[in-house]
PDB file of C-alpha atoms in Angstrom:
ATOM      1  CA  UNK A  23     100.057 108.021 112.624  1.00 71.00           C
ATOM      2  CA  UNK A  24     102.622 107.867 109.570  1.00 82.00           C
ATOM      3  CA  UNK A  25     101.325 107.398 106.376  1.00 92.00           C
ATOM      4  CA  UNK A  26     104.652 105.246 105.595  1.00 94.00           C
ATOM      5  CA  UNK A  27     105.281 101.759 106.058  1.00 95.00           C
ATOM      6  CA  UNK A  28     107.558 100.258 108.276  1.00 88.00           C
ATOM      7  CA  UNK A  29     110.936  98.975 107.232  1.00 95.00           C
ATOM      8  CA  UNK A  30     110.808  96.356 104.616  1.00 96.00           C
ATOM      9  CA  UNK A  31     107.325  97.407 103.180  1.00 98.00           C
ATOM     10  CA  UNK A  32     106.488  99.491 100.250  1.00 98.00           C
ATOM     11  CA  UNK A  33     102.958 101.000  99.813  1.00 98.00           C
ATOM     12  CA  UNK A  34     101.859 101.383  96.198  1.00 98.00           C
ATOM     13  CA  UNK A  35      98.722 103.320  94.917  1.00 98.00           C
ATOM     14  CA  UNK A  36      98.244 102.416  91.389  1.00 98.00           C
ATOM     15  CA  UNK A  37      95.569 103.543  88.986  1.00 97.00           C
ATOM     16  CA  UNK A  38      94.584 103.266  85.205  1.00 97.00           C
ATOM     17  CA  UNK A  39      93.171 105.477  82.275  1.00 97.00           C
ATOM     18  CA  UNK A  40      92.486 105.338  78.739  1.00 97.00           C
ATOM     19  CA  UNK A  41      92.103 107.790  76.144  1.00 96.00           C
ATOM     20  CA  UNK A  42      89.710 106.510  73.100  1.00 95.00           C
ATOM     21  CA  UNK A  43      90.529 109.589  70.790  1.00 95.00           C
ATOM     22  CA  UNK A  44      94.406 109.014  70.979  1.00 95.00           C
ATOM     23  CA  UNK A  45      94.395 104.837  71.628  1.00 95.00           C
ATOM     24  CA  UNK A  46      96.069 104.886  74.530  1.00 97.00           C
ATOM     25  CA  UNK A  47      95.844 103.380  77.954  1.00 97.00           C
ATOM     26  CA  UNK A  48      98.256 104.171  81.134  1.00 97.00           C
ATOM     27  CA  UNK A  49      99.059 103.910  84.915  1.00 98.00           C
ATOM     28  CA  UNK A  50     100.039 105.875  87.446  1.00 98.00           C
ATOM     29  CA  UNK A  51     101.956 104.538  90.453  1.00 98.00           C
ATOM     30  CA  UNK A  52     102.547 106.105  94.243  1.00 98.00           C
ATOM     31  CA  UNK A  53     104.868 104.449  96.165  1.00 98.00           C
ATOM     32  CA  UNK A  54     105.113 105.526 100.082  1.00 98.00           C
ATOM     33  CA  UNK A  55     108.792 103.795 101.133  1.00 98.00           C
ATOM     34  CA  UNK A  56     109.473 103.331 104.691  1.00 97.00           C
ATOM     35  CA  UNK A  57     112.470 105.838 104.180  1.00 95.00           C
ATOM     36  CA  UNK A  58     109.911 108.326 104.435  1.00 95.00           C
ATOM     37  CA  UNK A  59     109.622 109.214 100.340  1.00 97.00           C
ATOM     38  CA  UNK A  60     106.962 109.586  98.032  1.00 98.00           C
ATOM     39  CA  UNK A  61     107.845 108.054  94.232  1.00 98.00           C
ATOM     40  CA  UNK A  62     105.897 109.171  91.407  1.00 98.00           C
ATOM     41  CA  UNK A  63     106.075 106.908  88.305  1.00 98.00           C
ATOM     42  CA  UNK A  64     104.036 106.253  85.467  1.00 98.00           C
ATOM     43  CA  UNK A  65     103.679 105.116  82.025  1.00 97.00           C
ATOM     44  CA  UNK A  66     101.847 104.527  78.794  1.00 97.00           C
ATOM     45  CA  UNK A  67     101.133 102.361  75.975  1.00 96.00           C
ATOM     46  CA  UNK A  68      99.200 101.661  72.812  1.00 95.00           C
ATOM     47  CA  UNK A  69      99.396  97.964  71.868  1.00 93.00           C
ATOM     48  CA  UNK A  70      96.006  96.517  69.948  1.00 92.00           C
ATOM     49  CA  UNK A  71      95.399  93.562  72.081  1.00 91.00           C
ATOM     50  CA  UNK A  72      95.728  95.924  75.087  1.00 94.00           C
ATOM     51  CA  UNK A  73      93.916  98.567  74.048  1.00 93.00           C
ATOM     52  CA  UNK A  74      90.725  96.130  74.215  1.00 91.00           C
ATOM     53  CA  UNK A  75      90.665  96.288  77.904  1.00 93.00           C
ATOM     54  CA  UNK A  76      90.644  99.968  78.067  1.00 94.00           C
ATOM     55  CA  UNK A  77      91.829 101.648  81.351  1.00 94.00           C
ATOM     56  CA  UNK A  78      91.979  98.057  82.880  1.00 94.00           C
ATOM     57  CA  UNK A  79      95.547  97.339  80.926  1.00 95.00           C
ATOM     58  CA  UNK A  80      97.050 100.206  82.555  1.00 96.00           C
ATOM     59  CA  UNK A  81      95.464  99.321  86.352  1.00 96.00           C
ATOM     60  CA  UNK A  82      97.401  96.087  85.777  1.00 97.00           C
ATOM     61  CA  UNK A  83     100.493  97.615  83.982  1.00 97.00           C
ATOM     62  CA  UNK A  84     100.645 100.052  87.759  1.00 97.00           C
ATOM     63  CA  UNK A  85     100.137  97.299  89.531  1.00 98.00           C
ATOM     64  CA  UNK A  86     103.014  94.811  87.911  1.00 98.00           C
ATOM     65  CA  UNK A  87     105.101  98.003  87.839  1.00 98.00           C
ATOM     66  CA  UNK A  88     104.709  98.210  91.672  1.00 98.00           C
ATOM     67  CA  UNK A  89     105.251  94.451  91.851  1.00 98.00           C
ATOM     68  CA  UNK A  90     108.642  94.558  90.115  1.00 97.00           C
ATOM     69  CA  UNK A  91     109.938  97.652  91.522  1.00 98.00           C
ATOM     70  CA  UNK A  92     109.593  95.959  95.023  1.00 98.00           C
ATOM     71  CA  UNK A  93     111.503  92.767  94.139  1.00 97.00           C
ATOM     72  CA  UNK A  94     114.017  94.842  92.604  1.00 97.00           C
ATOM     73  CA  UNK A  95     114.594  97.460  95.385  1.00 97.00           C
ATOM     74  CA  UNK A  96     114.444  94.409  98.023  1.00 97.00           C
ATOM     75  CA  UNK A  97     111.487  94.934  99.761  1.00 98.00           C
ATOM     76  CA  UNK A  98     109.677  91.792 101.659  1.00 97.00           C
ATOM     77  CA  UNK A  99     106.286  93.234 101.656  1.00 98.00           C
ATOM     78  CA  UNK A 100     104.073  94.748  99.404  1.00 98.00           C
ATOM     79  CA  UNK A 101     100.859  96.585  99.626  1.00 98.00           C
ATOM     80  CA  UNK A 102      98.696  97.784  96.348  1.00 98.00           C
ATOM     81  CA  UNK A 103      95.926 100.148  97.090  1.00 97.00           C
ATOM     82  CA  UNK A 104      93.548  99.847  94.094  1.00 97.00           C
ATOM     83  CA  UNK A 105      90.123 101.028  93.206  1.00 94.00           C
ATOM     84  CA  UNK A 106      89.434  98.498  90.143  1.00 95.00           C
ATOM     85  CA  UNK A 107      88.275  95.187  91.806  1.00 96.00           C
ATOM     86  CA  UNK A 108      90.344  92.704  89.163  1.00 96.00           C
ATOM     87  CA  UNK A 109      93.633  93.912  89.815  1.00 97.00           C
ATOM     88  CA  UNK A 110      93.191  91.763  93.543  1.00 98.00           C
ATOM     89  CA  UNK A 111      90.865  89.468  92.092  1.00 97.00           C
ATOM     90  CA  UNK A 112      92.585  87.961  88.939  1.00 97.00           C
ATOM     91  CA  UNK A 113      95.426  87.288  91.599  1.00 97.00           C
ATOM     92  CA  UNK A 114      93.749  85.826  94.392  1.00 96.00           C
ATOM     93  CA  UNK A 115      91.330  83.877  92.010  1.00 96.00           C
ATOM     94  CA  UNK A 116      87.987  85.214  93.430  1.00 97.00           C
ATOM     95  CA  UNK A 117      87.582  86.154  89.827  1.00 97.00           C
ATOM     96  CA  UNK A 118      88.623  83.727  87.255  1.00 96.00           C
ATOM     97  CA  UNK A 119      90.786  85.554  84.547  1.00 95.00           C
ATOM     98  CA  UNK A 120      89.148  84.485  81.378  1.00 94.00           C
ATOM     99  CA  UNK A 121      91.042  86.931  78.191  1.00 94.00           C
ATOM    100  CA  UNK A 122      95.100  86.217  77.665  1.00 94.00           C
ATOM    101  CA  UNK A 123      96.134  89.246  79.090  1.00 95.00           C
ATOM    102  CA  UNK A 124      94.344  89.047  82.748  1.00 96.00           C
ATOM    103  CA  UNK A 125      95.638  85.052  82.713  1.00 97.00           C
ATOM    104  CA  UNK A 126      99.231  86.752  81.724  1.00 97.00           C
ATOM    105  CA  UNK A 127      98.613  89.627  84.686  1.00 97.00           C
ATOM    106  CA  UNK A 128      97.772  87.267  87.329  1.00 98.00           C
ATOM    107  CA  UNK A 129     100.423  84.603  86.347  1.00 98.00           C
ATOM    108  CA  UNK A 130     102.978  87.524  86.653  1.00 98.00           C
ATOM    109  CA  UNK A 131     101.571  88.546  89.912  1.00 98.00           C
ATOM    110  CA  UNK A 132     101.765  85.139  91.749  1.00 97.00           C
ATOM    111  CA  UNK A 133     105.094  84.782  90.448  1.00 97.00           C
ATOM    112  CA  UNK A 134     106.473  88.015  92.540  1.00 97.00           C
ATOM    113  CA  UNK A 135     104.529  86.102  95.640  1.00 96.00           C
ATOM    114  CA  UNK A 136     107.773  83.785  95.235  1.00 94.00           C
ATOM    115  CA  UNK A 137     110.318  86.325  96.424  1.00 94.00           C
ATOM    116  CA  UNK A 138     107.817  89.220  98.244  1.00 97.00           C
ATOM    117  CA  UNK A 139     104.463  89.025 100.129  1.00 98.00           C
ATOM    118  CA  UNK A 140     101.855  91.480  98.483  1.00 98.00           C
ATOM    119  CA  UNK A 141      98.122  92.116  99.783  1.00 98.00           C
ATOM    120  CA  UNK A 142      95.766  94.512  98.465  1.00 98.00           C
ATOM    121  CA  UNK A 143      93.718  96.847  99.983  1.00 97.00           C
ATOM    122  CA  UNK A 144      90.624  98.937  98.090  1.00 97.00           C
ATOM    123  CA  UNK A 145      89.976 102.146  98.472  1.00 95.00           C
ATOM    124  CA  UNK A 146      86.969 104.258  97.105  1.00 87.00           C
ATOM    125  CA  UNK A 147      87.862 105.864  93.513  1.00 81.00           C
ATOM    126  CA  UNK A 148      87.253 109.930  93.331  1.00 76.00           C
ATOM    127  CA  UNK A 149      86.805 109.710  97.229  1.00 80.00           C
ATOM    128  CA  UNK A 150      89.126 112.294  98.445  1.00 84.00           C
ATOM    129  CA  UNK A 151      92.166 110.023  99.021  1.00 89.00           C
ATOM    130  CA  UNK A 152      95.039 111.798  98.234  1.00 94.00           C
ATOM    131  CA  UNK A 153      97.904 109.179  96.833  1.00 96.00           C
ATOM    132  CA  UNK A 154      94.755 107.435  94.995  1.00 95.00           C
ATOM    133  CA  UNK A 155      93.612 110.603  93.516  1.00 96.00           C
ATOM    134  CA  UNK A 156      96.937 111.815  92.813  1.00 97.00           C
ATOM    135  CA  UNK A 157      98.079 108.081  90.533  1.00 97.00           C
ATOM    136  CA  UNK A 158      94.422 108.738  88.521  1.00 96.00           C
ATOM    137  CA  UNK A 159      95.935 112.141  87.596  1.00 97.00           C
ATOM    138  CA  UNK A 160      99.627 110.366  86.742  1.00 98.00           C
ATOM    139  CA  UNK A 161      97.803 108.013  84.541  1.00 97.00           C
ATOM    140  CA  UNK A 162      95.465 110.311  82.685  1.00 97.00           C
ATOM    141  CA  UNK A 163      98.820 112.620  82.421  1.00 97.00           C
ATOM    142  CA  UNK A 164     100.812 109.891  80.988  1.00 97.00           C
ATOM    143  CA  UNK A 165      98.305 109.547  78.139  1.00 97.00           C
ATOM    144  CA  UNK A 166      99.821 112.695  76.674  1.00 95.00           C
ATOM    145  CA  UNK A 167     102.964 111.784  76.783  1.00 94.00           C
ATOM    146  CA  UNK A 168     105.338 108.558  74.536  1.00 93.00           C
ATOM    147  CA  UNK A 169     104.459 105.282  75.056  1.00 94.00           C
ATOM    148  CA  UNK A 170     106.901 103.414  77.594  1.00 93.00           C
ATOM    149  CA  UNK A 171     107.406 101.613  81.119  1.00 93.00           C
ATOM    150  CA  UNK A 172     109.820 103.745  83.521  1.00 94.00           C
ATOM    151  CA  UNK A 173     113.385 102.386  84.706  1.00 93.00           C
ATOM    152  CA  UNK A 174     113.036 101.276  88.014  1.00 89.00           C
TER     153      UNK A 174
END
């Protein structure tokens, strides 16, 4: 069995850290495409009112980032693996998103359900899954590095 998706879907494995000592939080992102590629992205950042939520503003940041790069490349479907409950939660509203910036995240998700479907799946953090394991590592890697979003 593939690990890739079939046309018109785009697997994403996103993941957060933060780093107390340097005030920084950050996501990793692995994207399986249906062309048969594995895409390695992530990014950092240090703003106050995100650094508040800890490693949770950079699950979210992965997970928008994952969002947006499959409206922009034209996918149809999206699928975010995840091993921090809110990032499905906040969206489907099993959770209700009570600070400003998980009201902002989940507003921004349902507003990519407008032009692609997306569904989340959770898988087991430190568990042995390899595109999981490897986006923890791209996160706590991009703590090191300047603050900023990729290009997509």
């Amino acid at each position: 069995m593939s690990i890739f998706p079939p046309q018109g879907k785009l697997i994403a494995y996103v993941d957060g850290s933060y780093n107390e000592a340097l005030l920084k939080y950050a996501f990793g992102c692995v994207l399986l495409t249906p062309e048969e590629t594995i895409i390695e992205r992530s990014g950092s950042g240090s703003s106050a009112d995100s650094l508040a939520i800890r490693n949770v503003a950079g699950e979210m940041l992965g997970a928008m980032y994952a969002a947006r790069y499959a409206c922009v490349k034209g996918y149809r479907e999206l699928e975010i693996r995840y091993d921090y409950e809110g990032i499905e939660k906040w969206v489907t509203g099993a959770w209700k998103a009570k600070k400003e910036l998980t009201q902002k995240y989940a507003a921004y998700m349902r507003s990519r359900q407008q032009y692609i479907s997306i569904t989340f799946t959770k898988v087991k953090a430190h568990s042995g899954d390899t595109y999981n394991d490897r986006a923890d590592e791209l996160a706590k890697e991009a703590l090191t590095k300047p603050d900023g979003i990729p290009e997509i």
